[in-house]
mmCIF file of C-alpha atoms in Angstrom:
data_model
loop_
_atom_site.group_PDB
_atom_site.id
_atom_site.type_symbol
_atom_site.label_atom_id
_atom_site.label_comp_id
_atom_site.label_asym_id
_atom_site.label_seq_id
_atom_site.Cartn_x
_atom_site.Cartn_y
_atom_site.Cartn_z
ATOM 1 C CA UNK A 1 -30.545 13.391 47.203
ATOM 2 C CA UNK A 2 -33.327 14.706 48.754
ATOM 3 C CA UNK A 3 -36.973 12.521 48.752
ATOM 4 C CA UNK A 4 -38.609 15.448 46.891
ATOM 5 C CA UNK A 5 -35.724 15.328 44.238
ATOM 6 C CA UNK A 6 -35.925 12.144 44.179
ATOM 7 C CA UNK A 7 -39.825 12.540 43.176
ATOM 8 C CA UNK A 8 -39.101 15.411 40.703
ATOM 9 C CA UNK A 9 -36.779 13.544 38.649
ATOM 10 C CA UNK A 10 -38.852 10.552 38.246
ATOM 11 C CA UNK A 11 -41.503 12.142 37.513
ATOM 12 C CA UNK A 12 -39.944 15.079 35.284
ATOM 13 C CA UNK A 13 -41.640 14.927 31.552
ATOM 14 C CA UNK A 14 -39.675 16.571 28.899
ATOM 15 C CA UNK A 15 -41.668 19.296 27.343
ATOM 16 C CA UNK A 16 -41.572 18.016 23.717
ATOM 17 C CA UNK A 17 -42.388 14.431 25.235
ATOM 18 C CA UNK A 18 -45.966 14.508 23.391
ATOM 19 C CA UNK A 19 -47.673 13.408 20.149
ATOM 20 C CA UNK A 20 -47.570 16.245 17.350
ATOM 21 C CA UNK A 21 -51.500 17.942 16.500
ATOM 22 C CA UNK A 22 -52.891 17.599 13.083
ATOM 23 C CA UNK A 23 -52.929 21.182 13.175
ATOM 24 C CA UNK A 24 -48.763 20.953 14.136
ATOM 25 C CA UNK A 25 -48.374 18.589 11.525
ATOM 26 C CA UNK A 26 -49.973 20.550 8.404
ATOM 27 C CA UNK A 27 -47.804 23.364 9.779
ATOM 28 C CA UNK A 28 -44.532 21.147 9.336
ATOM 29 C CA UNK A 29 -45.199 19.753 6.097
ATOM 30 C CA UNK A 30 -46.386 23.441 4.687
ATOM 31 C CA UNK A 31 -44.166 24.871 1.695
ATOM 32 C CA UNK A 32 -42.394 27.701 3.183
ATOM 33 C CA UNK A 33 -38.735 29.367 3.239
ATOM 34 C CA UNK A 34 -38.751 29.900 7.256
ATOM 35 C CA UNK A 35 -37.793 27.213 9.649
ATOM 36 C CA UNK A 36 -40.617 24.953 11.913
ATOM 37 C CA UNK A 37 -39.707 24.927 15.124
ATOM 38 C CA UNK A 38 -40.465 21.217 16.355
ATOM 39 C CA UNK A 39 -41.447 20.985 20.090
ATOM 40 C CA UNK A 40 -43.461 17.676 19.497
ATOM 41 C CA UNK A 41 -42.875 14.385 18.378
ATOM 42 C CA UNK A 42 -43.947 14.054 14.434
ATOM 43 C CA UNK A 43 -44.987 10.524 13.223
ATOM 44 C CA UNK A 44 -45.784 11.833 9.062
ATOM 45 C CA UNK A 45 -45.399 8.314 7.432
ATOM 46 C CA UNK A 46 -44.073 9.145 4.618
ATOM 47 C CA UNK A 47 -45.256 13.302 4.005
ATOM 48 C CA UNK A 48 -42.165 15.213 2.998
ATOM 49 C CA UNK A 49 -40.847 18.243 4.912
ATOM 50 C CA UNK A 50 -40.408 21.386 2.540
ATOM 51 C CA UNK A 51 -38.824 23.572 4.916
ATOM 52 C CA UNK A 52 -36.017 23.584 7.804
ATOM 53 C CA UNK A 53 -36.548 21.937 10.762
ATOM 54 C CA UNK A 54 -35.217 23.796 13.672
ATOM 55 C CA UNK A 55 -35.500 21.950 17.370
ATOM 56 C CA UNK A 56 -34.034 24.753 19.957
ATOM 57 C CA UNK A 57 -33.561 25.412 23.539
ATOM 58 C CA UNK A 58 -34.880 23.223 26.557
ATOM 59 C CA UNK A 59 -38.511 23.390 24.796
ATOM 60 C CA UNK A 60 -37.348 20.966 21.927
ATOM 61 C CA UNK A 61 -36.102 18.477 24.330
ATOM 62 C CA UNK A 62 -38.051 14.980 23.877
ATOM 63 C CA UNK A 63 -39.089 15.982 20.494
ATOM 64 C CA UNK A 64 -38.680 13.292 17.629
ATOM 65 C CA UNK A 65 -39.024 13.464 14.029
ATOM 66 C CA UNK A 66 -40.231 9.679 12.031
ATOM 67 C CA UNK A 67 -40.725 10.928 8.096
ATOM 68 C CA UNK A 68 -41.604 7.341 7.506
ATOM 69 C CA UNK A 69 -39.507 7.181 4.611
ATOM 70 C CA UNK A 70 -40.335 11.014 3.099
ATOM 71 C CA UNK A 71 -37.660 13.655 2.225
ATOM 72 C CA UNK A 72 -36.797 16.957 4.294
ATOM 73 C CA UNK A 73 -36.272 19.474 1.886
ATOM 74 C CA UNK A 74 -35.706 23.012 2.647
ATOM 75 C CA UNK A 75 -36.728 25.351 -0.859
ATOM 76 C CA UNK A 76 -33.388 27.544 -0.222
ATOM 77 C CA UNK A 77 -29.405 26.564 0.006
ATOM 78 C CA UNK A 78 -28.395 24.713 3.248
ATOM 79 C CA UNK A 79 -25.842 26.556 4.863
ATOM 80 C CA UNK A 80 -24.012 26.663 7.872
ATOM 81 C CA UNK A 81 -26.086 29.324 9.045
ATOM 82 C CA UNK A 82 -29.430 28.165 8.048
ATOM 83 C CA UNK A 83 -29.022 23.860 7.987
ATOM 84 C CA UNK A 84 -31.849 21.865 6.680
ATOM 85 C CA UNK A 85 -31.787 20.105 10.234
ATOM 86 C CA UNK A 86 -30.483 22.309 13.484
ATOM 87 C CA UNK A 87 -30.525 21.109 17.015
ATOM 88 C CA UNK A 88 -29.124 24.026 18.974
ATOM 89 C CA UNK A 89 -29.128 25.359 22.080
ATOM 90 C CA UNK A 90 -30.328 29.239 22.942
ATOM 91 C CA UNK A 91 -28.065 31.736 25.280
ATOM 92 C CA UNK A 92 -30.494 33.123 27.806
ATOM 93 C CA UNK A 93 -28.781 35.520 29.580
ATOM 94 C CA UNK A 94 -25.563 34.255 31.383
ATOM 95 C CA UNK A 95 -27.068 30.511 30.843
ATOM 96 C CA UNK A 96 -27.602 28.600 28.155
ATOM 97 C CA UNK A 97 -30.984 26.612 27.309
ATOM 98 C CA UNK A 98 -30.768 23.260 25.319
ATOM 99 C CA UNK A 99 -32.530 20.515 24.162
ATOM 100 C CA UNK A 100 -31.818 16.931 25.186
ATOM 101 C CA UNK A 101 -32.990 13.698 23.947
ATOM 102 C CA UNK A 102 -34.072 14.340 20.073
ATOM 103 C CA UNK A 103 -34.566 11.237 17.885
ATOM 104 C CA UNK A 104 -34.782 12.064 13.977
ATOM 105 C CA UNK A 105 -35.458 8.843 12.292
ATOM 106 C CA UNK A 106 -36.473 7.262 8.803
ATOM 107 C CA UNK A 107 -35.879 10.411 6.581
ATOM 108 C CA UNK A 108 -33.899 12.084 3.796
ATOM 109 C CA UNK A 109 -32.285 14.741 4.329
ATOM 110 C CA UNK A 110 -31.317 16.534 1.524
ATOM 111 C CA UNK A 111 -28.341 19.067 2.708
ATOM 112 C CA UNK A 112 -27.309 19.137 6.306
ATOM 113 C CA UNK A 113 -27.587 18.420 10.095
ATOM 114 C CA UNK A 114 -25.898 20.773 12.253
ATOM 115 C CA UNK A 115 -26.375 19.705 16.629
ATOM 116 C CA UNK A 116 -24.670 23.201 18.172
ATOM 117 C CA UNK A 117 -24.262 24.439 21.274
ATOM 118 C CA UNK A 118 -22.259 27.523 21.519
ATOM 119 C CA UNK A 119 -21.829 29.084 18.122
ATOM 120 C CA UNK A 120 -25.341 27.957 17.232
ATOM 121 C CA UNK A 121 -26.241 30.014 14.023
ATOM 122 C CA UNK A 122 -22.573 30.841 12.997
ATOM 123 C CA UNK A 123 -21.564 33.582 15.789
ATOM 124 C CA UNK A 124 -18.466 32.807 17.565
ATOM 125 C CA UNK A 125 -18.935 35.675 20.614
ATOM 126 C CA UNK A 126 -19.772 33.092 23.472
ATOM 127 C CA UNK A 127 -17.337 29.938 21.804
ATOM 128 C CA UNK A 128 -14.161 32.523 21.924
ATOM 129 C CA UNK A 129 -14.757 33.550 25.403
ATOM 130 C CA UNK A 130 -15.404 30.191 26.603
ATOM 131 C CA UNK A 131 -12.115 28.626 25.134
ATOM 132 C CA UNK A 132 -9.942 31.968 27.291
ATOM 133 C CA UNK A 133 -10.924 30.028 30.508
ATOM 134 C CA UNK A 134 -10.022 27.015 31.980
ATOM 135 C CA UNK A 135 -13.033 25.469 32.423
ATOM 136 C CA UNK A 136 -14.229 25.728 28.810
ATOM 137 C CA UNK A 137 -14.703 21.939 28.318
ATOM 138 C CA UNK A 138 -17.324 21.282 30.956
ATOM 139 C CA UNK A 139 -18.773 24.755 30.129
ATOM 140 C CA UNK A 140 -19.298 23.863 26.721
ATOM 141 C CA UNK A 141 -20.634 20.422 27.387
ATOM 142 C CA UNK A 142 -23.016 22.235 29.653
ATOM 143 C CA UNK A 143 -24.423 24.836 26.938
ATOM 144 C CA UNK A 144 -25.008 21.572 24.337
ATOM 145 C CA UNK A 145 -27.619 19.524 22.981
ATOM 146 C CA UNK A 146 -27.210 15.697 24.329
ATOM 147 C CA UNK A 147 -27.900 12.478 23.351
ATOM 148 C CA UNK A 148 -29.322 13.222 19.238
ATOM 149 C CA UNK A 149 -30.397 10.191 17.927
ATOM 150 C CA UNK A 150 -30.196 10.114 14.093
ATOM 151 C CA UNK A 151 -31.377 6.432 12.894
ATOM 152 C CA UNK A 152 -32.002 5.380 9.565
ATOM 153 C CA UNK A 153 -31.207 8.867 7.947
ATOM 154 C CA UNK A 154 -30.448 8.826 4.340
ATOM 155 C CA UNK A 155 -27.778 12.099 4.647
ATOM 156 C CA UNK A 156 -27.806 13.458 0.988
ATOM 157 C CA UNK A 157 -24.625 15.821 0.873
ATOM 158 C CA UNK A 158 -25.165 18.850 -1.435
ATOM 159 C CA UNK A 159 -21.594 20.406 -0.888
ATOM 160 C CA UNK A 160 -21.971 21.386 2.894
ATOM 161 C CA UNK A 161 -20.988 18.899 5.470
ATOM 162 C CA UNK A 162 -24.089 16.685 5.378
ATOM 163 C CA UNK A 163 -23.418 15.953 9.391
ATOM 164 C CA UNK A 164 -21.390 18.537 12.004
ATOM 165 C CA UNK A 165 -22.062 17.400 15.784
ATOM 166 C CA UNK A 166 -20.654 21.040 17.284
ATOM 167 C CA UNK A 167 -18.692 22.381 19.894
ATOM 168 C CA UNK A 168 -19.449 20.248 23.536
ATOM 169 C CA UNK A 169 -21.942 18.453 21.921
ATOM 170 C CA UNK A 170 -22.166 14.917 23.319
ATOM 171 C CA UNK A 171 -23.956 11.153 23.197
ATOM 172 C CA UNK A 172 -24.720 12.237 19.556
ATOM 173 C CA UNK A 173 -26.105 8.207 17.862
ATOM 174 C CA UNK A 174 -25.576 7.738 14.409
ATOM 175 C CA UNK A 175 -26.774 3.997 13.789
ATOM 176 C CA UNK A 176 -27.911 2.111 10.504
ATOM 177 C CA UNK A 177 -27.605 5.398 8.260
ATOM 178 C CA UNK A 178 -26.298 6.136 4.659
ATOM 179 C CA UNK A 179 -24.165 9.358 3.465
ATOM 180 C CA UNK A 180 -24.525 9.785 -0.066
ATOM 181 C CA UNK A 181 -24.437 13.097 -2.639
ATOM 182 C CA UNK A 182 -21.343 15.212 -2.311
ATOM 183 C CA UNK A 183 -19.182 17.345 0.519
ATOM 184 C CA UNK A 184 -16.322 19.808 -0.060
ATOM 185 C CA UNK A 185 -15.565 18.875 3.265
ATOM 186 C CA UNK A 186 -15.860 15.770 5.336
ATOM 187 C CA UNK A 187 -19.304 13.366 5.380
ATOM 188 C CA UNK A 188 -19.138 13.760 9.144
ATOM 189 C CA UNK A 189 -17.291 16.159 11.621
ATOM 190 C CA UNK A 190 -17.064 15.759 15.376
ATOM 191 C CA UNK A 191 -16.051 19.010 16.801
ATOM 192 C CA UNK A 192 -13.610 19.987 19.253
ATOM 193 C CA UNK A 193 -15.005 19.626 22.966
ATOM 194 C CA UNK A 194 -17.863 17.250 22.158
ATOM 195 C CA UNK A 195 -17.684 13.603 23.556
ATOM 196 C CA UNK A 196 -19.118 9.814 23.964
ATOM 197 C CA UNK A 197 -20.627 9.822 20.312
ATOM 198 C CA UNK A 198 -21.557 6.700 18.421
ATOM 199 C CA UNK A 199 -21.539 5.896 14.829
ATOM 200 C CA UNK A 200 -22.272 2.695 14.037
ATOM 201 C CA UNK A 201 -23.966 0.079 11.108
ATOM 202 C CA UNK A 202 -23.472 3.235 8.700
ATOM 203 C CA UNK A 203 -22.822 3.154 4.843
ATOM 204 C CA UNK A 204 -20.962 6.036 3.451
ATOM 205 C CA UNK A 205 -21.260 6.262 -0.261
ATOM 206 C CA UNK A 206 -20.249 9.952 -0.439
ATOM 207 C CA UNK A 207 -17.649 11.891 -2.654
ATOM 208 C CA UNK A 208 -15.633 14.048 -0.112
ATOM 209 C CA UNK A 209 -12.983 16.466 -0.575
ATOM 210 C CA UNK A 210 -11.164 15.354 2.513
ATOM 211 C CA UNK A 211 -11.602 12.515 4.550
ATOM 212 C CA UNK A 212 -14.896 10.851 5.459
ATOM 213 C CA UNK A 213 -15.209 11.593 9.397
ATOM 214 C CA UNK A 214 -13.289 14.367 11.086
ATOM 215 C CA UNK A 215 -12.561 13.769 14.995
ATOM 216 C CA UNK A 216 -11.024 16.848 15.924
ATOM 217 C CA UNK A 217 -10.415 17.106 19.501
ATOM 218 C CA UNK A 218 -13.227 15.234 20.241
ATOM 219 C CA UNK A 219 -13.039 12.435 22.492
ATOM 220 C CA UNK A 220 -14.201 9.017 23.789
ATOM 221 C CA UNK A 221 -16.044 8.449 20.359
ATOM 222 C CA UNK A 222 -17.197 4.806 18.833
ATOM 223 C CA UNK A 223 -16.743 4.932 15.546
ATOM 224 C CA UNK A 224 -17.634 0.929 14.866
ATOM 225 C CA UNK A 225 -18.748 -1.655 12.083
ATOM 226 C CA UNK A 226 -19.230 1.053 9.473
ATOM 227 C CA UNK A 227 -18.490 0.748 5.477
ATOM 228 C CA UNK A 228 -16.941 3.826 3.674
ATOM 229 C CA UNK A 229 -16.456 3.833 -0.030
ATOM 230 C CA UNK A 230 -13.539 6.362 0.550
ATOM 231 C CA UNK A 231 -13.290 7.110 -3.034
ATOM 232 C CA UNK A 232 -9.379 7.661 -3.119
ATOM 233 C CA UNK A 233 -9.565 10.035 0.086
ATOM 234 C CA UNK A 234 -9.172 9.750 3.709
ATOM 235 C CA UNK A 235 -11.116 7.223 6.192
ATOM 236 C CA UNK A 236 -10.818 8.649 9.988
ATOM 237 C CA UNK A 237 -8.884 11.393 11.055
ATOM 238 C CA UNK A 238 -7.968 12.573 14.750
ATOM 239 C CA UNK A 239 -6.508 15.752 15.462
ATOM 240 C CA UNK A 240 -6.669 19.110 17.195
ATOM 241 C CA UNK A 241 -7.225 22.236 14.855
ATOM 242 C CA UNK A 242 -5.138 24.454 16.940
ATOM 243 C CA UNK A 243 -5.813 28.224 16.595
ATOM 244 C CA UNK A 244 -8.393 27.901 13.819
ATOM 245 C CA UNK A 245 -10.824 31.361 14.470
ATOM 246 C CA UNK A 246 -8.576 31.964 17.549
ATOM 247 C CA UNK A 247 -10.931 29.361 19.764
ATOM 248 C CA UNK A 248 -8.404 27.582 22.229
ATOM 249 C CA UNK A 249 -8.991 23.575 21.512
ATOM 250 C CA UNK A 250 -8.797 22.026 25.208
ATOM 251 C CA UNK A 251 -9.687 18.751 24.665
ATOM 252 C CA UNK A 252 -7.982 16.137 22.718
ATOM 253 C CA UNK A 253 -8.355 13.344 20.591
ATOM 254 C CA UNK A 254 -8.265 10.884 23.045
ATOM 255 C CA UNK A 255 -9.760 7.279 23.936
ATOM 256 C CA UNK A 256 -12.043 7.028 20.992
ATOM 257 C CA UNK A 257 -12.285 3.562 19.155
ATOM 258 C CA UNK A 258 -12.476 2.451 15.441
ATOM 259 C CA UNK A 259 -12.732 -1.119 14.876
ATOM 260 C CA UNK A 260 -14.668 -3.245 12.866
ATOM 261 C CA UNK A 261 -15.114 -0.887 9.879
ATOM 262 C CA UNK A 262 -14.704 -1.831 6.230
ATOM 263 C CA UNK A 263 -12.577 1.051 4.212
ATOM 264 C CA UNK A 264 -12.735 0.257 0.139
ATOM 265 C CA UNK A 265 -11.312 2.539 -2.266
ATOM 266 C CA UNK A 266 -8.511 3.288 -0.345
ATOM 267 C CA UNK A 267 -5.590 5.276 -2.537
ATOM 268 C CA UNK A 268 -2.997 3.030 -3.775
ATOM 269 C CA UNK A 269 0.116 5.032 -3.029
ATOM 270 C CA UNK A 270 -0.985 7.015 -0.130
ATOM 271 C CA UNK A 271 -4.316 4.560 1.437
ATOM 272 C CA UNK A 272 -4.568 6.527 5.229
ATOM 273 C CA UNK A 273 -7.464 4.555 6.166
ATOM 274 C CA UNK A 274 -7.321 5.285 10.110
ATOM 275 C CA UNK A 275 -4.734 8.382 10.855
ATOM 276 C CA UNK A 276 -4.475 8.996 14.374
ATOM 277 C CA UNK A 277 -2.697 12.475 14.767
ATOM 278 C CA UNK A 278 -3.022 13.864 11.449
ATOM 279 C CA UNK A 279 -2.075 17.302 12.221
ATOM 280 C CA UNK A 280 0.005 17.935 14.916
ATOM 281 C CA UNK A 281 0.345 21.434 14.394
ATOM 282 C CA UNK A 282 1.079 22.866 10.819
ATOM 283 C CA UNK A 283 -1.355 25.105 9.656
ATOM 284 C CA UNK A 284 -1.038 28.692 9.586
ATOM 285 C CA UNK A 285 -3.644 29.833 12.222
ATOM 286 C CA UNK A 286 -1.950 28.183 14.771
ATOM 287 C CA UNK A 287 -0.532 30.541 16.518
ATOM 288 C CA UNK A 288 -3.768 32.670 16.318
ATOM 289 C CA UNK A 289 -4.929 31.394 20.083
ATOM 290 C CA UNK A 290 -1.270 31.817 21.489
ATOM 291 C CA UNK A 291 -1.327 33.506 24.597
ATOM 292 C CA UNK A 292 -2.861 31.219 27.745
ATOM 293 C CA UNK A 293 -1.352 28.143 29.325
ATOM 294 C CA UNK A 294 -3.737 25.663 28.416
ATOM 295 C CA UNK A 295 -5.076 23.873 25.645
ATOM 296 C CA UNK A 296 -3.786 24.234 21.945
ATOM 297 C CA UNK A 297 -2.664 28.027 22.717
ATOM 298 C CA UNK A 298 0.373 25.871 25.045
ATOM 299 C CA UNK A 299 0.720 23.152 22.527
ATOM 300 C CA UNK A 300 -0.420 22.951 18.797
ATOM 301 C CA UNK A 301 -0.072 19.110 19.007
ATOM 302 C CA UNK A 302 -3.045 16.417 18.442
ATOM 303 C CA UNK A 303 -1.723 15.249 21.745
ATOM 304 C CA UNK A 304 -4.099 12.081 20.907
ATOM 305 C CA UNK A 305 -4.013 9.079 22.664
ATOM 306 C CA UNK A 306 -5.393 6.100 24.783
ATOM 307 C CA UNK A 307 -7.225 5.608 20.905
ATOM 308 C CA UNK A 308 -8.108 1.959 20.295
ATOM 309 C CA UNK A 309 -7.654 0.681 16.420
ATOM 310 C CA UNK A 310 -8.714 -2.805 15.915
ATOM 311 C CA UNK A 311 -10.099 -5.639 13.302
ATOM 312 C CA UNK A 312 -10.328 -2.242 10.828
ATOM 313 C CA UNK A 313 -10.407 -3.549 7.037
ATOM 314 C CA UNK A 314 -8.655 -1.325 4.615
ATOM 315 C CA UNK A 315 -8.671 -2.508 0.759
ATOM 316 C CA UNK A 316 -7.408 -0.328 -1.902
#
């Protein structure tokens, strides 16, 4: 490393890296059905948000959010499309800009959080192409949004996943949170290609229509010391969801660790707290990525391992 490199990246500022204006501020907290894009750092003790909250591209990175308690609220449905938190990266001709180090703390949200990479916004274009060639791992973890910090974040579930940490994502924090309301899905899904999150001191409170955290093909995860009220459903899953939209899964389920976590409400006949390998093929799209000689298109198998289990308490 160079001496001037050297100098550049000590003294680099990120561009979000400063104190919101009051004029910044009123705009935030302003009833209205578009999205504020935050490329400041918002201290609003307590003032609710009643709109969506969109942080995007390389300008959003340093930017934090502290509601002080209040409520984010957006007046229309939360969708995958249109979240009521989004932390995505922006395609800028043959690169991809996207916003690191983003701290939302001390709110409600009330619907989702979607942190996206490539697919940001529901199109699939860039994802698809990306998972044809070899490479599509590090390429997506290059086009994502890296180390979120979500701390102290009442998630209140309205049907969508309340949490989805997307494609290549990675360093994602969850810490000292609570997942309440209701998903048709999952409370919180790590998607495939995304690494090194942690989730940790959580409650989850939630009534799911499948199992609490998804960790498909997602990998090197901490998923430790959290309680889940699993509510007769599923704890953690890991598998690979081969062929699903025709994106090739490269990455596997591999080397994350769940231990220390509490699991009540477990079902009686059927309890599958902590299922590593859940899948392993078996659903009908799987053969919709067939074709190339990597990934889930040359094997529809979780292929999950080096996972650590341990000191997990499961009561029924």
């Amino acid at each position: 490393m160079t001496a001037a490199l050297a100098l550049a990246l000590l003294t680099f500022q990120a561009p979000a890296d400063r104190p919101c204006t009051a004029q910044e501020v009123a705009a935030l907290t302003a009833l209205s059905t578009q999205p504020y894009r935050l490329t400041c750092q918002a201290d609003l003790s307590g003032v609710d948000i009643r709109r969506r909250v969109l942080i995007e591209g390389a300008e959003g990175s340093g930017a934090s959010l502290d509601c002080g308690g209040g409520t984010i609220r957006a007046p229309g449905p939360a969708t995958t499309a249109a979240p009521t938190v989004a932390v995505w990266s922006r395609r800028e001709g043959d690169r991809w800009s996207r916003p690191v180090d983003v701290t939302i703390r001390n709110c409600t949200v009330v619907g989702n959080v979607r942190i996206w990479g490539m697919g940001a916004g529901g199109s699939m274009r860039d994802l698809l192409a990306s998972s044809r060639t070899a490479g599509h791992t590090q390429a997506a973890q290059s086009a994502a949004p890296i180390r979120v910090t979500l701390d102290r974040v009442r998630f209140e579930g309205v049907g969508t996943i309340p949490l989805y940490v997307g494609p290549g994502v990675t360093r994602t924090t969850v810490t000292r949170s609570r997942f309440v309301g209701r998903s048709t899905s999952t409370a919180v899904y790590l998607d495939a290609e995304s690494a090194g999150a942690l989730i940790q001191d959580n409650e989850f409170d939630i009534r799911t229509g499948r199992e609490q955290i998804a960790v498909d093909g997602s990998g090197a995860n901490r998923i430790v010391g959290n309680r889940l009220a699993l509510h007769g459903k599923g704890g953690v899953f890991l598998y690979r969801n081969c062929g699903e939209d025709g994106v090739i899964r490269h990455q596997t389920p591999s080397y994350n660790q769940i231990t220390d976590n509490l699991l009540t409400g477990a079902g009686w006949l059927r309890p599958r707290a902590v299922v590593i390998g859940s899948r392993e093929g078996g659903r009908r799209y799987c053969g919709d990525d067939r074709g190339w000689p990597f990934g889930s298109s040359a094997d529809d198998g979780d292929g999950a391992t080096g996972n650590l289990t341990a000191r997990n308490v499961v009561r029924r």
